[in-house]
Every structure is written in structure tokens, then in C-alpha cells.
C-alpha positions in Angstrom: 66.7 -109.9 -4.9 64.7 -106.7 -5.0 66.4 -103.6 -6.3 66.3 -100.5 -4.1 64.9 -97.5 -5.9 67.6 -95.1 -7.0 66.8 -91.5 -6.1 68.6 -88.8 -8.0 68.8 -85.4 -6.4 68.7 -82.7 -8.9 70.5 -79.5 -8.3 70.5 -76.2 -10.1 73.8 -75.6 -11.9 76.0 -73.5 -9.7 76.2 -70.9 -12.5 72.3 -70.4 -12.5 72.2 -69.9 -8.7 75.1 -67.4 -9.0 73.4 -65.5 -11.8 70.1 -65.4 -9.9 71.8 -64.1 -6.8 73.8 -61.5 -8.8 70.6 -60.4 -10.5 68.8 -59.9 -7.3 71.7 -58.1 -5.8 72.0 -55.7 -8.7 68.3 -55.0 -8.6 68.5 -54.3 -4.9 71.5 -51.9 -5.5 69.5 -50.1 -8.2 66.5 -49.7 -5.9 68.8 -48.5 -3.1 70.4 -45.9 -5.4 67.0 -44.7 -6.4 65.9 -44.3 -2.8 69.2 -42.7 -1.9 68.8 -40.2 -4.7 65.3 -39.3 -3.6 66.5 -39.0 0.1 69.4 -36.7 -0.8 67.3 -34.7 -3.2 64.8 -34.1 -0.4 67.5 -33.2 2.0 69.3 -30.7 -0.2 66.1 -29.1 -1.5 63.0 -29.4 0.7 65.0 -29.2 3.9 66.0 -25.7 2.9 69.6 -26.2 1.9 69.0 -25.0 -1.6 70.1 -21.5 -2.6 66.6 -20.3 -3.2 63.5 -21.1 -1.2 59.9 -20.6 -2.5 58.9 -20.0 1.1 61.1 -16.9 1.3 59.3 -13.5 1.3 60.2 -10.7 -1.2 63.0 -8.4 -0.3 62.0 -6.2 2.6 59.5 -8.7 4.1 59.5 -11.6 6.5 57.3 -14.2 8.0 57.6 -15.8 11.4 56.4 -19.0 13.0 53.1 -20.4 11.6 52.1 -17.1 10.0 51.5 -17.6 6.3 51.6 -14.0 5.1 54.7 -11.9 4.7 55.1 -8.7 6.8 57.3 -5.8 6.0 60.5 -5.4 8.0 59.7 -3.6 11.3 60.6 0.1 11.3 62.1 2.2 14.2 58.6 3.1 15.3 57.3 -0.5 15.2 60.3 -1.8 17.1 60.0 0.8 19.8 56.3 0.2 20.2 55.9 -3.5 19.7 59.2 -5.2 20.8 59.8 -5.9 24.5 63.2 -6.7 25.9 63.3 -9.8 28.2 66.9 -10.2 29.1 70.5 -9.7 27.9 71.8 -13.0 26.4 75.2 -11.9 25.0 77.6 -9.0 24.4 80.5 -8.7 22.0 82.9 -6.0 20.9 80.3 -4.4 18.6 76.8 -5.1 20.0 74.7 -6.3 23.0 72.1 -9.0 22.3 68.7 -9.2 24.1 66.2 -12.0 24.0 63.0 -10.1 23.3 59.3 -10.6 22.4 57.2 -9.4 19.5 53.5 -10.4 19.2 54.1 -13.5 21.4 57.1 -14.5 19.4 60.6 -14.8 20.8 63.0 -12.5 18.8 66.5 -11.2 19.1 67.3 -7.5 19.5 70.9 -6.4 18.8 72.1 -2.9 19.8 75.4 -1.1 19.2 77.4 -0.8 22.4 80.6 0.9 21.0 80.0 4.1 19.0 83.6 3.8 17.5 82.4 0.6 15.8 79.2 1.9 14.2 80.6 1.4 10.7 81.1 -2.3 11.5 77.5 -2.5 12.8 76.1 -0.7 9.8 78.2 -3.0 7.5 76.7 -6.0 9.2 73.2 -4.7 8.7 73.9 -4.0 5.0 75.2 -7.6 4.6 72.2 -9.0 6.5 69.7 -7.2 4.2 71.5 -8.1 1.0 72.2 -11.8 1.8 68.8 -12.9 3.1 68.6 -16.6 2.1 68.3 -20.0 3.7 71.9 -19.6 4.8 71.5 -16.4 6.8 69.5 -15.6 9.9 66.1 -14.1 9.2 66.0 -10.3 9.4 62.8 -9.0 11.0 63.5 -5.3 11.2 66.0 -2.6 11.9 66.5 1.0 13.0 69.7 2.7 11.7 69.2 5.8 13.7 69.2 3.8 16.9 71.7 1.2 15.7 69.2 -1.6 16.3 68.7 -4.9 14.5 65.8 -7.4 15.0 66.3 -11.0 13.9 64.7 -14.4 14.4 65.3 -16.3 17.7 66.9 -19.8 17.7 66.8 -21.4 21.2 69.7 -23.7 20.6 72.0 -20.7 20.3 75.4 -20.6 18.6 77.5 -23.5 17.5 79.8 -23.2 20.5 77.2 -25.2 22.4 76.8 -27.9 19.8 78.5 -30.8 21.7 76.6 -30.0 24.9 73.3 -29.9 22.9 74.0 -33.2 21.2 74.9 -34.9 24.4 71.5 -34.1 26.0 69.3 -37.2 26.4 66.6 -35.8 24.1 69.1 -35.5 21.2 71.0 -38.7 21.8 69.3 -40.4 18.8 70.7 -37.8 16.3 74.2 -37.6 17.8 75.6 -39.7 14.9 78.3 -39.3 12.2 75.5 -38.9 9.7 73.9 -35.8 11.3 77.3 -34.4 12.2 78.5 -34.7 8.6 75.4 -33.0 7.4 76.2 -30.0 9.8 79.7 -29.9 8.2 78.0 -29.8 4.7 75.8 -26.9 5.9 78.9 -25.0 7.0 80.7 -25.5 3.7 77.5 -24.6 1.9 77.5 -21.2 3.7 81.2 -20.6 2.8 80.4 -21.5 -0.8 77.4 -19.1 -0.7 79.5 -16.2 0.6 82.2 -16.9 -2.0 79.6 -16.7 -4.8 77.1 -14.3 -3.2 74.9 -11.7 -5.0 77.4 -9.1 -3.8 80.5 -10.9 -5.1 83.2 -12.9 -3.3 83.0 -12.3 0.5 85.5 -13.4 3.1 84.5 -14.5 6.6 87.0 -12.4 8.6 85.6 -13.0 12.1 87.4 -16.4 12.1 90.8 -16.0 13.8 90.2 -19.1 16.1 87.7 -21.9 16.3 85.7 -20.4 19.1 85.3 -17.2 17.2 84.1 -19.1 14.1 81.5 -21.1 16.1 80.2 -17.9 17.6 79.3 -16.5 14.2 76.8 -19.3 13.4 73.5 -20.5 14.9 72.1 -24.0 15.3 68.4 -24.2 14.3 65.9 -26.4 16.1 65.9 -28.8 13.1 69.7 -29.0 13.3 70.8 -26.9 10.4 73.3 -24.0 10.5 72.7 -20.3 9.8 75.3 -17.6 9.6 74.4 -14.9 12.1 77.2 -12.3 12.4 78.1 -10.5 9.2 80.0 -7.5 10.6 83.3 -8.5 9.2 82.7 -9.5 5.6 85.0 -7.7 3.1 84.8 -8.1 -0.6 87.4 -9.7 -2.9 87.4 -8.3 -6.5 90.2 -9.9 -8.5 89.4 -8.1 -11.7 89.9 -4.8 -9.9 92.9 -6.1 -8.0 91.1 -5.8 -4.7 92.1 -8.2 -2.0 91.4 -8.1 1.8 93.0 -8.0 5.2 91.1 -9.2 8.2 91.6 -6.4 10.6 94.6 -4.2 11.3 96.4 -6.3 13.9 98.8 -9.1 13.6 97.3 -12.6 13.5 99.0 -15.6 15.0 98.4 -19.3 15.3 98.0 -22.3 13.1 94.2 -21.8 12.8 94.6 -18.8 10.6 96.0 -19.3 7.1 99.7 -18.9 6.4 99.1 -15.8 4.2 97.3 -14.1 7.2 100.4 -14.3 9.3 103.2 -11.7 9.4 105.7 -12.8 6.7 108.8 -10.9 7.8 109.8 -12.7 10.9 110.1 -11.7 14.6 113.0 -9.3 13.9 110.7 -7.0 11.9 107.9 -5.3 14.0 104.4 -5.7 12.6 103.1 -2.8 10.5 99.7 -3.0 9.0 100.8 -1.1 5.9 103.4 -3.7 5.1 101.1 -6.7 5.6 100.2 -8.2 2.2 96.5 -8.7 1.5 94.9 -12.0 0.6 91.7 -13.6 -0.8 88.9 -16.0 0.1 91.1 -19.0 0.2 91.8 -18.2 3.9 88.3 -19.6 4.5 89.2 -22.8 2.8 92.3 -23.3 5.0 90.0 -23.3 8.1 87.4 -25.8 6.8 89.2 -29.0 8.1 89.5 -27.7 11.6 85.9 -26.6 11.7 84.7 -29.8 10.2 86.8 -31.8 12.7 84.8 -30.1 15.5 81.5 -31.0 13.8 82.4 -34.6 13.4 83.3 -35.0 17.1 84.1 -38.4 18.5 81.0 -40.5 17.8 81.0 -44.0 16.3 81.8 -43.7 12.6 83.3 -40.2 12.7 86.9 -41.5 12.1 85.7 -43.3 9.0 84.3 -40.0 7.7 87.6 -38.3 8.5 89.4 -41.0 6.5 87.2 -40.4 3.5 87.8 -36.6 3.8 91.5 -36.9 4.2 92.5 -36.0 0.7 90.3 -32.9 0.3 91.3 -31.7 3.8 95.0 -32.1 2.8 94.3 -30.0 -0.3 92.6 -27.3 1.9 95.8 -27.1 3.9 98.1 -26.4 0.9 100.6 -23.5 1.8 99.9 -21.9 -1.6 96.4 -20.5 -1.5 96.1 -20.9 -5.3 96.5 -24.7 -4.9 93.6 -25.0 -2.4 90.2 -26.2 -3.8 87.3 -23.9 -4.1 84.4 -24.0 -1.6 82.3 -25.6 -4.4 84.9 -28.4 -4.8 85.0 -29.1 -1.1 81.2 -29.1 -0.9 81.0 -31.6 -3.9 83.4 -33.9 -2.2 81.5 -33.8 1.1 78.3 -34.7 -0.6 79.9 -37.6 -2.5 81.3 -38.9 0.8 77.9 -38.7 2.5 76.3 -40.6 -0.5 79.0 -43.3 -0.4 78.8 -43.8 3.4 75.0 -44.0 3.4 75.1 -46.6 0.6 77.7 -48.6 2.4 75.8 -48.4 5.7 72.6 -49.6 3.9 74.3 -52.6 2.1 77.5 -53.4 4.0 78.0 -56.7 2.2 77.3 -55.6 -1.3 81.0 -54.9 -2.2 82.1 -58.4 -1.0 79.3 -60.1 -2.8 80.2 -58.4 -6.1 
């Protein structure tokens, strides 16, 4: 009787397969982290989110569009001679804003409308000159005698139109949690810049409600944020015992920080002289509400909110001293962005490990 051949199927030991898989997974994670580092480094530096930018002109100069050379800020004479108004595109309590043209470039011309507020207008000009950076709209020229300021034009306008812009068909592909979180990072970066500016700790006082906050910032064509209106930007100087008050009227509502509200109850009429001053932590209180607007209601935005829950709860502490600094909020936002990008790239990595 002939014996049938006996085939033995050899298998790799389970431990060897597991080790090989784990090794490949760890290598993939290391490569992913390296790529993620390069991506975020490019985003925070080459995309213009860094504090300094080698492309910026020296103080008193600007460059516009594709022009490589820097030009001096336009004087009264140059503005009167070379700038042509096209149409009025906005008007606030302090100034009227005109879409204008200079050497075939669209620009924005702002002019004082209320002579009683000329000090606010000139303060805004002073801030605009001193704070020129990648966080601030580009100054092109000014004329103090005629209370006129010339700045760069951004066709997407203020942040009040953000949702309408992102819902346009041409921008559908970037209406994502990722892009919206980066806008929130831009916003917090600006607050951090103002709190540690070359002039000292500045408070963004034109921020009594969400709509007012959004009107102070511009959305650029490459979807970054610039602060545009610097008329109400008082200075905190703790060493000199100098705090601030945002205006001389009573502030109400949950959007403003608790220390900005009248502390003596309804039975005591508001008096500006009795209102205690406060510091830059009022800006921190408002960050969660502004970021909530940025995040919107796209897929993944609730996951982002969940990751930001603790830092936002800290921002809403009743005691201003217990709130984090703008730098701490910014660091947390960046960590959350890094974490979520990593999880989106390798959703099964955590389970496999």
C-alpha cells in the first residue's frame, strides 16, 4: 500500500508576524510625524503666520501686488494726485471707507466722518503704523491733515461674511474643520501679537459683541486673517498700575467679560468714574465664542470643539487671573490641530498599537 506524501505547511511564528507589523507601523508613524512637522512648519512660517516676514518692507515702505521693490508710504500730495475713489463700501462711527484705485491696483481709502472722533482716528493710524506685520492690514499711505488712510484691498471683506464665502461653490473644497481651525489659530495669533506687541500689552476694545469683533478683521484671498481696525486699542501697563476701560458707557451681555460689566447691581446707576478698570484677559474671555463661530457646523467641527473644551472652559473663568494667556491658548490650538491631522492620516494607528 503506497503511502501518501505528507505535506507540512510551515508558518511564521505569530510573534514574528506581529513584530514585523509593529515595526512597519512604527516606521510609518515616524514618517508621518516627519511629514506633519514639515507641513506645520511650512504653514506657520512660509504662509506668513510667523511674527516676522522677510518679505516685509522697512518701516515707512510697502509693496503691493507683484511689484518687487518697496515704495514709500504715499503722502497727502500723492494720495490726492494718484488715488481715485470708485465707490463707498462701508461707514462706521469714526470713518467712511471707499474702494479706490492706485496705479491699476484696488486699494481702500478711509476718511474721518465725525470730527469729534478725530483722536480715535489718529490713534488708529498710530497703531497701524507701529504694528505693521503679517497680522495687520498693510498700510500704503496716509494724510493726517485730511484725516485719510490708505490700505491694501482684500476682496473677501470682513469676517462677518465668512460663512457666506465658504458656502460659495468655488470654496466648497476648503469649507472643512481643518481650514476653519486654522482661521481660529490665526485669530488667536493676532490676540497673542497684540498682547505682546512692540508697544506693550494692547487690548482689543472694539469687541462688545460677536458682530463687532468680526467687523474688525479681514479675510484674505488665501484664507488668512488680518486685523484691520485699530481705533480702540488701549495699553495695559501693570508695572505702572495702568489698566483700561473699553469706552465710557455701560457694557452688558454674556459676550463681554464679567469684569467689564457694572458690578454694583441695578439699584446703583452706572457711573463711569466708579467703574473698575481691567486688563487684557477680557480678550481671552471672548476667544471661545469667536472660535465657535469660526468652526461652524461642518463635518468634524464638533470633534474639534471636544478637544478644545478644557482650554475654552479655562478662558471662561470668572476670575481673570485664572484665565490662560493668549500664548497658552495658541499652543493648545496648535497641539489640537497636530493631533487631529495625525489621527485623520492614520485613523487605525491607535487601535493597532
